[in-house]
XYZ file of C-alpha atoms in Angstrom:
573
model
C 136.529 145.574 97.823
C 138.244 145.895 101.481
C 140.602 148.623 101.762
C 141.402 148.993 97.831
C 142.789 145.316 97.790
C 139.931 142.908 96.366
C 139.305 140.299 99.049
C 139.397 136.714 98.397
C 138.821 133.985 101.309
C 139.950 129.964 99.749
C 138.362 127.903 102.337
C 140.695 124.844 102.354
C 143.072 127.351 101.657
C 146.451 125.664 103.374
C 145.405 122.084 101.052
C 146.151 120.256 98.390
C 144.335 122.226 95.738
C 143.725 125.980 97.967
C 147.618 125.819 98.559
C 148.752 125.874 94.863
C 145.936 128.547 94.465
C 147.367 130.681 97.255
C 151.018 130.380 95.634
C 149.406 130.950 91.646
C 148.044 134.338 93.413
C 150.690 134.786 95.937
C 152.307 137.783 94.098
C 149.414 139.975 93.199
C 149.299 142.953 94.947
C 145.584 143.639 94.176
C 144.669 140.965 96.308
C 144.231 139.837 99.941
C 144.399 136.183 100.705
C 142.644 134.828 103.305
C 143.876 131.470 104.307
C 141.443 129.827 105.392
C 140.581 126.204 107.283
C 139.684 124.592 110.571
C 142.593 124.337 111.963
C 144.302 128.337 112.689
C 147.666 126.713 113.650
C 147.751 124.985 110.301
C 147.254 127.898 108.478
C 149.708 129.702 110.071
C 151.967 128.070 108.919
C 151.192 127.608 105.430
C 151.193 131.677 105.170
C 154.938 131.575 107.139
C 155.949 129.041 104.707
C 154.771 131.372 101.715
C 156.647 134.194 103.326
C 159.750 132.413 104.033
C 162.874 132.296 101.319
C 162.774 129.706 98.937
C 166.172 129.565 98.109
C 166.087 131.682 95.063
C 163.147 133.962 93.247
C 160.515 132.443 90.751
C 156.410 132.293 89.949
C 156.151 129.568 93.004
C 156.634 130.073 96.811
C 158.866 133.184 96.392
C 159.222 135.387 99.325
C 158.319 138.664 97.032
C 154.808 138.543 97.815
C 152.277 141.025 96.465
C 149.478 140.395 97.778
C 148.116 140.791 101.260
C 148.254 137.210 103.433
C 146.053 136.370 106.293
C 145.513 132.717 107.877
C 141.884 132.676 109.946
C 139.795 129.686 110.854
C 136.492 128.670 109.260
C 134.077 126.099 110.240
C 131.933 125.636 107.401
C 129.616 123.787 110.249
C 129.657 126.914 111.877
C 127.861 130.289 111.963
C 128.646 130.890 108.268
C 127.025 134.481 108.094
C 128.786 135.602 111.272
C 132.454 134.071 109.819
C 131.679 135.923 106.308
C 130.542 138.714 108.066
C 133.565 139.414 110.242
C 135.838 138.048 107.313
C 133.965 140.616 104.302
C 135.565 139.020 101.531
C 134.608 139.608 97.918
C 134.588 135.940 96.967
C 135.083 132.949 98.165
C 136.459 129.912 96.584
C 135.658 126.616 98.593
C 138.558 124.094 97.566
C 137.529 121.924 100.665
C 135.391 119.096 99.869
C 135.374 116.519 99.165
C 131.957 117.791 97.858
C 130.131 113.858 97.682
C 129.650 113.776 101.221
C 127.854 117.612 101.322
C 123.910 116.089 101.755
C 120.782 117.794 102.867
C 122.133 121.288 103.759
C 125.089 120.920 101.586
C 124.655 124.289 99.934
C 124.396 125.968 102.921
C 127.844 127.990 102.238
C 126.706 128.937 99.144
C 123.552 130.501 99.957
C 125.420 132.253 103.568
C 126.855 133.595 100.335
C 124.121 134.462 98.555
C 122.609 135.849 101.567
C 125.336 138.564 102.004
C 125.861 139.350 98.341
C 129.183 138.017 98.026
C 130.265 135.601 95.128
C 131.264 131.852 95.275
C 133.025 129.636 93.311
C 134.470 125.813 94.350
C 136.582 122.911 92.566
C 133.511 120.824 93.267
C 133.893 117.213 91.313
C 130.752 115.809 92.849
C 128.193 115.209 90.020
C 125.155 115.531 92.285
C 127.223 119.121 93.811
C 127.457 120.555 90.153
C 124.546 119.764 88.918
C 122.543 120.591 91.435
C 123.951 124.108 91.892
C 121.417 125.375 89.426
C 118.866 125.430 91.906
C 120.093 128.088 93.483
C 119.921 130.122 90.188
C 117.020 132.544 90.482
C 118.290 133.401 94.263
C 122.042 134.232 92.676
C 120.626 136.684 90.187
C 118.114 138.341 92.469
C 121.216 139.450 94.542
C 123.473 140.493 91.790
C 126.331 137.593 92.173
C 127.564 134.497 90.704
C 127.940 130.718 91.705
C 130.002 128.997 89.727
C 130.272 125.262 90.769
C 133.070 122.537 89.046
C 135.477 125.349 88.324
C 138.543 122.709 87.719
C 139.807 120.076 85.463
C 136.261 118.713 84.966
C 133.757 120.204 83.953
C 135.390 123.730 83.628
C 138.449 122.344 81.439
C 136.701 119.474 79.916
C 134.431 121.319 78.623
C 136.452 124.311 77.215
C 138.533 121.240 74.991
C 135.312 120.022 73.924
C 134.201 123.307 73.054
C 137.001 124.169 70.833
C 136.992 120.906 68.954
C 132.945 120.602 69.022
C 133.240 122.696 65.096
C 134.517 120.303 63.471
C 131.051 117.803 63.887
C 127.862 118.163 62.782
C 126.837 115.592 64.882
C 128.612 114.087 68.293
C 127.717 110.759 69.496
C 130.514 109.638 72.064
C 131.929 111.617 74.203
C 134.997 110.238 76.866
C 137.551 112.244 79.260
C 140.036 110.966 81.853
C 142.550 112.376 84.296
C 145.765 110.232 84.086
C 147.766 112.107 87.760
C 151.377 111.845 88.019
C 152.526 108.511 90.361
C 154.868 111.023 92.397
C 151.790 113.562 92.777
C 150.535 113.177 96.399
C 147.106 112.504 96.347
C 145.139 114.482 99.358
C 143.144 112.082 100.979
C 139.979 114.361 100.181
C 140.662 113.132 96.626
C 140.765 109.330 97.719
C 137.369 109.559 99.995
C 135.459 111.360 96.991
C 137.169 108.106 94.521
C 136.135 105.865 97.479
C 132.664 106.642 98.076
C 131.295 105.458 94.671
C 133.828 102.662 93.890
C 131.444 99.277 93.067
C 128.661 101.655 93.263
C 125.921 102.859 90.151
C 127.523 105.506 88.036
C 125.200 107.456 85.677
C 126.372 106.963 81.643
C 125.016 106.638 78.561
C 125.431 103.718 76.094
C 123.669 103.378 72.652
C 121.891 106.227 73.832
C 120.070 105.294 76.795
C 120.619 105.979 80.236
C 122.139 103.009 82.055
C 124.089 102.194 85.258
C 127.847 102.085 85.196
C 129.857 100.369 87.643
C 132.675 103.156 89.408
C 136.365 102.097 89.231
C 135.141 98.696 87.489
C 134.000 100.002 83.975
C 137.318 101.099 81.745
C 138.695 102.219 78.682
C 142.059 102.029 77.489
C 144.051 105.415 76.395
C 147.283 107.043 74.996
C 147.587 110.513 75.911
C 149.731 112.009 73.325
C 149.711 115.733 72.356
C 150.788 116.661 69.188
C 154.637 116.824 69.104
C 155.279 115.311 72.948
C 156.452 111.821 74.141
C 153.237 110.192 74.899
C 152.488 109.006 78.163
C 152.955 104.889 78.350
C 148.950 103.442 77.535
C 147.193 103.002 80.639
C 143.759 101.720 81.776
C 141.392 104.515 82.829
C 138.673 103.302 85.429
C 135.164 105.031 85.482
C 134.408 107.627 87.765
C 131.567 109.529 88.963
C 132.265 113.124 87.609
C 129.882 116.364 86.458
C 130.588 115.677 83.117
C 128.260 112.650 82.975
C 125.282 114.860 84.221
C 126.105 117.782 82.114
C 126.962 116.194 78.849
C 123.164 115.007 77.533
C 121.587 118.246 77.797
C 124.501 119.228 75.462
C 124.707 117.650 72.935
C 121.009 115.563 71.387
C 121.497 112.603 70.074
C 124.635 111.407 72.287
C 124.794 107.779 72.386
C 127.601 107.035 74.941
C 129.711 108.851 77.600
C 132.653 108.100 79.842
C 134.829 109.655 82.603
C 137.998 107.877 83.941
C 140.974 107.995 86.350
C 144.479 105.807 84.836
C 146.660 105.964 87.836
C 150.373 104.186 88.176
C 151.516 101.903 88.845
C 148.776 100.025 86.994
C 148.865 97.234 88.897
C 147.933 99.033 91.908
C 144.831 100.410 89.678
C 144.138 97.031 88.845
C 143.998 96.205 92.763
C 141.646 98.940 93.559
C 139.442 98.270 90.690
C 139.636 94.443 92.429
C 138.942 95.236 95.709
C 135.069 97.738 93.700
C 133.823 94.510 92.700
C 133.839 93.077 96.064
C 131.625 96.277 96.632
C 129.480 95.528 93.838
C 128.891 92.171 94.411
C 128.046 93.258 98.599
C 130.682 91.460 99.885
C 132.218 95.191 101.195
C 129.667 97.467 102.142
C 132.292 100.577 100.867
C 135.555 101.043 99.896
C 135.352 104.439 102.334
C 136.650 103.056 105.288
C 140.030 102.369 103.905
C 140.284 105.616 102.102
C 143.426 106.506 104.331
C 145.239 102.852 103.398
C 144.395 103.650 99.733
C 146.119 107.540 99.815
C 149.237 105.817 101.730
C 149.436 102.795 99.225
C 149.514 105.328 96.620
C 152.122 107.214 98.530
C 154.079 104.414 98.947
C 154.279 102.600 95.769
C 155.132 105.727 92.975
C 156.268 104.398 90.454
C 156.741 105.475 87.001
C 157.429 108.406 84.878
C 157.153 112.278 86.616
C 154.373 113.124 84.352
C 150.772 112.972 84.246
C 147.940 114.228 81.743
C 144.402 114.644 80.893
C 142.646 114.199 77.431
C 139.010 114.884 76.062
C 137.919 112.429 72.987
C 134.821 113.072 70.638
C 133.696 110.727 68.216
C 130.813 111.443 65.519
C 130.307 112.842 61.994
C 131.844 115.799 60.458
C 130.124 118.361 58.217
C 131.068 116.762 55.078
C 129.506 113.258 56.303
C 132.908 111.718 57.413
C 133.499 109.444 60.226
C 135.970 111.815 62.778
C 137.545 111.433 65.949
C 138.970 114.293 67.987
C 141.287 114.070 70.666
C 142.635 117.007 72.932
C 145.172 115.577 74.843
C 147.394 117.462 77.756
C 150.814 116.022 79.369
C 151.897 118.179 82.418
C 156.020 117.659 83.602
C 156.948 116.974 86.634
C 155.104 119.270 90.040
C 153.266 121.126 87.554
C 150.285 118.922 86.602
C 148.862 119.071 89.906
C 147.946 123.104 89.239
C 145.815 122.425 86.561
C 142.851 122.206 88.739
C 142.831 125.770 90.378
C 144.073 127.402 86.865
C 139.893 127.989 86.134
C 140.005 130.128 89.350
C 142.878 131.591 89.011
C 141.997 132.813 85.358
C 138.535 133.856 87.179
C 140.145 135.758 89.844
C 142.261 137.612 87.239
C 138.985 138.729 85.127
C 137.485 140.243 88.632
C 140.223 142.318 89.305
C 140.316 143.235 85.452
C 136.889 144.403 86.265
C 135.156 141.429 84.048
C 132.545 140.007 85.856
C 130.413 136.257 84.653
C 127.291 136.777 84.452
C 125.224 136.712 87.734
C 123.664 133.323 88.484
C 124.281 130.299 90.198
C 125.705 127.071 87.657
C 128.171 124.541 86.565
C 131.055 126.458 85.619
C 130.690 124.291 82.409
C 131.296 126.051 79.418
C 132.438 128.974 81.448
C 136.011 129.547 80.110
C 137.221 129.193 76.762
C 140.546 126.538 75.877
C 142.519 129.788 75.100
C 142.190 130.705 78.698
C 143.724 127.567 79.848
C 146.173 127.551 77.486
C 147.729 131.262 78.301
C 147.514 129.663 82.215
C 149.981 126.339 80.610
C 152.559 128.622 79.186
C 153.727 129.165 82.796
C 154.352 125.767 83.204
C 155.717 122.660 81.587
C 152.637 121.916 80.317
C 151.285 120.700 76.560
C 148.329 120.337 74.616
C 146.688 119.653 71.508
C 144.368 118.204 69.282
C 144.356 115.360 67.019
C 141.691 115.089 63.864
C 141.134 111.370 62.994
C 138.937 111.451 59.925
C 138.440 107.458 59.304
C 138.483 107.421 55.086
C 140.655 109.917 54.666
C 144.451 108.275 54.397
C 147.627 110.536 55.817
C 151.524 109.946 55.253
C 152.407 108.351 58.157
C 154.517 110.967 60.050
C 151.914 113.204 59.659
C 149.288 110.679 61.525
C 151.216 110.282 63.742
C 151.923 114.060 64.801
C 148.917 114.905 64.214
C 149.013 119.176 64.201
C 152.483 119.545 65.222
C 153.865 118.159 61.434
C 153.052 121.731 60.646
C 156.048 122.695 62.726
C 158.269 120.843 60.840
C 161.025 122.756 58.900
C 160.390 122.292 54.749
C 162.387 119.851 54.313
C 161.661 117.374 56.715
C 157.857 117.912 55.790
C 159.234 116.996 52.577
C 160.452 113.822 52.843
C 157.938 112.512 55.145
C 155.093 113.578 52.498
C 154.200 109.903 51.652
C 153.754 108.059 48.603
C 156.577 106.670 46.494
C 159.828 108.705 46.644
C 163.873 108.398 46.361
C 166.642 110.828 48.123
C 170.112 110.332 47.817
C 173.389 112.266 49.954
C 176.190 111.813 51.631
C 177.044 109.671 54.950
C 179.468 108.978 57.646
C 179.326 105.393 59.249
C 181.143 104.505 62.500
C 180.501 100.820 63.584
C 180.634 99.259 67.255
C 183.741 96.381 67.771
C 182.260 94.458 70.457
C 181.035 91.459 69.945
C 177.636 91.505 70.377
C 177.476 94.662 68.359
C 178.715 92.777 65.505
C 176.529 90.140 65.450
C 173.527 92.582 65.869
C 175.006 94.849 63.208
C 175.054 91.505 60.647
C 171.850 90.133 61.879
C 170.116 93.608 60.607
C 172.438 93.982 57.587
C 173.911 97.300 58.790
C 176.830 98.672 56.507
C 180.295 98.900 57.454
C 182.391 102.161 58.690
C 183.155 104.850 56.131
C 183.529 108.485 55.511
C 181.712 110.480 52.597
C 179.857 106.942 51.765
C 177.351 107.484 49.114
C 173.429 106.958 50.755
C 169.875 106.690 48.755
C 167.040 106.116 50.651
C 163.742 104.616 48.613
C 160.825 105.501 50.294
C 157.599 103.421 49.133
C 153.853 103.516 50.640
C 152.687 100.030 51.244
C 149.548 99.953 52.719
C 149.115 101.334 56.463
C 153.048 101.395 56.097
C 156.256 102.736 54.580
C 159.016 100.552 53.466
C 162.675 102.210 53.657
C 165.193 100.938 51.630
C 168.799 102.327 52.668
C 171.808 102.190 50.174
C 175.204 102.932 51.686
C 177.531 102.571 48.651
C 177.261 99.191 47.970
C 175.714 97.445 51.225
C 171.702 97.772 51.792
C 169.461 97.197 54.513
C 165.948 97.284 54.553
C 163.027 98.325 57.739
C 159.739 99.515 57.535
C 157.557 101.991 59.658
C 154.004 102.499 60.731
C 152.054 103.971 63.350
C 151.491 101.888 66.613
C 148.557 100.663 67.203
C 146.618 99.518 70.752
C 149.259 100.341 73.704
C 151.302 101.694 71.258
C 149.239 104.118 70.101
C 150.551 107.571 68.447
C 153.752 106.176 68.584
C 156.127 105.058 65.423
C 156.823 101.480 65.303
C 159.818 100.434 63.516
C 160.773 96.865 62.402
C 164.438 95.409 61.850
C 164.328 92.257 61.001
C 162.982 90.362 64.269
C 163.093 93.621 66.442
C 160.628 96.087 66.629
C 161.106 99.813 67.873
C 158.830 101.939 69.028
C 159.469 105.276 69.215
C 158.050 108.793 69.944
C 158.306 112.129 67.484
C 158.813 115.105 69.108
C 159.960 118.183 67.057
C 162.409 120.609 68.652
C 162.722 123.610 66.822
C 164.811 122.793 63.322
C 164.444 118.981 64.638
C 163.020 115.746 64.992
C 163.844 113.446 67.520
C 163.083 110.103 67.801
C 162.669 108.537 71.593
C 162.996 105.176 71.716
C 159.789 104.295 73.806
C 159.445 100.510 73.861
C 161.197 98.040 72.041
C 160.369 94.318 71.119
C 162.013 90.855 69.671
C 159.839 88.694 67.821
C 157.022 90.184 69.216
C 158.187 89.681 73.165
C 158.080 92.752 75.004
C 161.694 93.791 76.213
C 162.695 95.933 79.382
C 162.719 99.211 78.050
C 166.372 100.276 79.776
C 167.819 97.713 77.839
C 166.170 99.339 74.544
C 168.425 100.845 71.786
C 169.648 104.263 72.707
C 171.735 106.747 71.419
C 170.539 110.249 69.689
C 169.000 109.864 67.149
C 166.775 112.877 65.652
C 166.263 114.723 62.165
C 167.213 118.252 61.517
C 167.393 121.181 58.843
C 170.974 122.367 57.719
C 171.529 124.874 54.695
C 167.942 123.988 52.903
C 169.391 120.260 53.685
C 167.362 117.139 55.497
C 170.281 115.969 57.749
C 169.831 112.908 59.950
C 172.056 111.431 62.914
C 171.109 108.013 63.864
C 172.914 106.008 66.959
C 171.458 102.454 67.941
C 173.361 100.742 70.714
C 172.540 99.715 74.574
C 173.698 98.559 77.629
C 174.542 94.657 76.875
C 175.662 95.926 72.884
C 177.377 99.772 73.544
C 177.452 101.078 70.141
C 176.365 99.079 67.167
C 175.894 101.561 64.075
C 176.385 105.593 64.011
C 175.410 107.046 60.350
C 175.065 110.738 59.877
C 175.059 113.178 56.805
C 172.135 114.460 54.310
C 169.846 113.916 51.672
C 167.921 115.591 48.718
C 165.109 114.175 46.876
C 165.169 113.547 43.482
């Protein structure tokens, strides 16, 4: 400790990922942040901006500090033991990188470290980095401190969502993880050297077992991220990178037969480019796609496109206990600015054990392993952020709403679990109709067979299982219209496709308290995808009322306005 205030130097520390660490920690008064890079006049003004207003008080970039603030240069090329000498902090995180090009000497700050007895920690993604740390293992515990390299999103995360799902196997044989960033997060150009330098190049996986030779940003996989109970992200393409995880996972778990680790940026199509321009690598026609790191980061920059959000998700695929074919997925979506925190939340969780007195055990390793889920998850409820896990057992068939929300249909209030409990089944209510008088409302109203306006109109609804779907039958008084549901499948994965006649909606279940909603998602008309702001809108979600199931449905758009509004209740019989 220096002074009473527990000492921590972020090298990197004014950056992309050191920056949101400094404002995470920014209010702790047991602390003293030292800001720290090569350039003093940059991080100078990264601790003024801390310390100015922000236009109103909160967790981020208030001007209520706590803790103590310092900016000070470090070379990491320089005389490391004189800079941590003068400095005397009590660890140092090293969110610098990017940690692919660190060769020969590249642990040379950790073991300046070592040296002095002070502890280290870094957001290391290289592979070679991570691994490699445990070298330096027997030196770390002869001097009493830690090294904990890969504290962020993978391995550290990664491997706490594995962890917590890994009980439910008795044998794992495929393991896959991707990061899926936010098109409106800027990307520090650290980031797009360490994606650049082994794009086209040999990645380290294993298929059917064996160890074979990937190809980086060429090999893919295609994903839905969808916690239980969120709006899934839109199915993307995830392209193989070169992270810890690969190295890390064999020794793990015998008997794995395959592994992946992928990136599913947007706009897609400038994925697809990227993943273009690695095969030119691959087949020598570039030599590396490093030079044009900078044109990459600004591309991405320039062309963000797409939804605010961005999320992460961990997959396992084996055999559970009782001999069943399973697949888990943990899945994370992050809203808006938050997602880019995830990767300094291992530190920050870190940080807060240290000054709770709880120290890791000394030694120098991947920081695999080294936090549990739980401790992520306390760091999400700060933020906009969600997660979950999904249980796929292959023989085992599940009413449909519950496959498709996986955990969260326990939320559900009784009697929506109730209807939505499968199999054959009839409820009957009450219902008030309101129809649109345009034109094309009309004729979309008769192609579907919607019934006509009324108040207090008598409603049954005939449920029946058919299959991998559910067939609703819908009996206002005398007029009935048929649709049927079931899950999506491919892009559409995890969310709820519903067919009227030649239209097909897809749409996402997200509970909300005492209701359901249903977010229209994608829509379709004879199997030709439509543009989605020209989908059927309108609010339409599911709710409990007095013991009641109560639904409000609207379905209209922008070329219809309103076609059909029904609302009111039902009880099963």
């Amino acid at each position: 400790m220096s002074g009473g205030a527990f000492s921590l130097l972020i090298i990197g520390g004014y950056g992309t990922f050191g920056g949101r660490l400094a404002q995470l920690l920014g209010e702790e008064p047991r602390l003293r942040l030292l800001i720290a890079g090569r350039s003093l006049e940059k991080a100078d003004d990264f601790v003024a901006d801390m310390r100015s207003p922000k236009g109103g008080a909160g967790r981020l970039g208030s001007n209520d500090l706590g803790a103590w603030l310092q900016a000070v240069a470090f070379d990491r090329d320089g005389d490391l033991t004189e800079q941590l000498t003068r400095l005397k902090p009590d660890l140092v995180v090293d969110a610098s990188g990017p940690f692919q090009s660190f060769t020969g000497d590249g642990y040379k700050l950790v073991q300046a470290c070592m040296a002095l007895g002070i502890d280290y920690a870094d957001l290391a993604d290289s592979t070679g980095f991570v691994a490699g740390i445990s070298g330096l293992d027997a030196q770390a515990k002869a001097k009493g401190i830690f090294a904990l390299s890969g504290l962020s999103s993978l391995p550290a995360l990664s491997f706490a969502a594995l962890e917590a799902m890994a009980p439910h196997f008795s044998r794992i044989e495929s393991v896959a993880a991707g990061i899926a960033p936010s098109a409106h997060v800027k990307i520090g150009l650290n980031v797009v050297k360490a994606i650049s330098s082994y794009a086209g190049k040999p990645v380290p996986v294993l298929r059917e077992g064996r160890p074979v030779e990937g190809s980086g940003l060429i090999d893919r996989m295609r994903v839905t991220i969808a916690p239980p109970g969120v709006a899934p992200l839109a199915s993307r393409t995830f392209l193989l990178v070169d992270a810890p995880d690969l190295a890390l996972l064999p020794s793990r778990f015998a008997g794995l037969q395959s592994t992946f680790t992928g990136v599913g940026t947007e706009p897609q199509a400038l994925q697809h480019l990227l993943s273009a321009a690695a095969r030119l690598v691959k087949i020598g026609l570039l030599p590396s796609l490093k030079p044009f790191a900078r044109l990459m980061q600004a591309a991405s920059h320039r062309f963000a496109i797409g939804d605010h959000r961005g999320g992460m998700f961990v997959r396992l695929g084996g055999v559970d206990r009782e001999g069943r074919r399973l697949t888990a997925d943990w899945s994370l979506i992050a809203e808006g600015d938050d997602g880019p925190f995830i990767p300094v939340l291992g530190v920050e969780a870190l940080v807060r054990r240290l000054l709770e007195g709880k120290r890791p055990e000394s030694g120098a390793r991947p920081a695999a392993g080294e936090l549990s889920l739980a401790d992520f998850e306390a760091a999400f409820r700060r933020f906009k952020i969600t997660s979950g896990i999904r249980l796929d057992y292959e023989e085992e068939a599940q009413p449909l709403y519950r496959r498709i929300l996986g955990d969260a249909f326990e939320q559900l209030p009784p009697a929506l679990a109730a209807i939505h409990a499968g199999g054959t089944r009839l409820a009957s209510g009450r219902a008030r109709i309101e129809r649109g008088g345009g034109f094309l409302a009309r004729l979309v109203a008769g192609v579907i067979g919607f019934p006509p306006a009324g108040e207090d109109v008598p409603v049954a609804v005939r449920f029946v299982a058919d299959g991998e779907r559910e067939i609703w039958t819908r009996s206002f008084g005398a007029k009935t219209f048929r649709s049927w549901q079931a899950a999506g499948t491919g892009r559409d994965r995890h969310l709820l496709a519903e067919v009227f006649g030649p239209f097909r909606v897809l749409l996402a279940l997200v509970p909300e308290g005492q209701k359901l909603r249903l977010v229209v998602r994608g829509w379709r008309f004879c199997g030709i995808p439509l543009p989605l702001f020209l989908a059927p809108g309108g609010k339409t979600y599911e709710e409990e009322r007095d013991g009641r199931f109560h639904f409000h449905v609207e379905i209209g758009g922008r070329l219809t306005g309103l076609v059909v509004r029904y609302s009111g209740w039902l009880v099963l019989e």
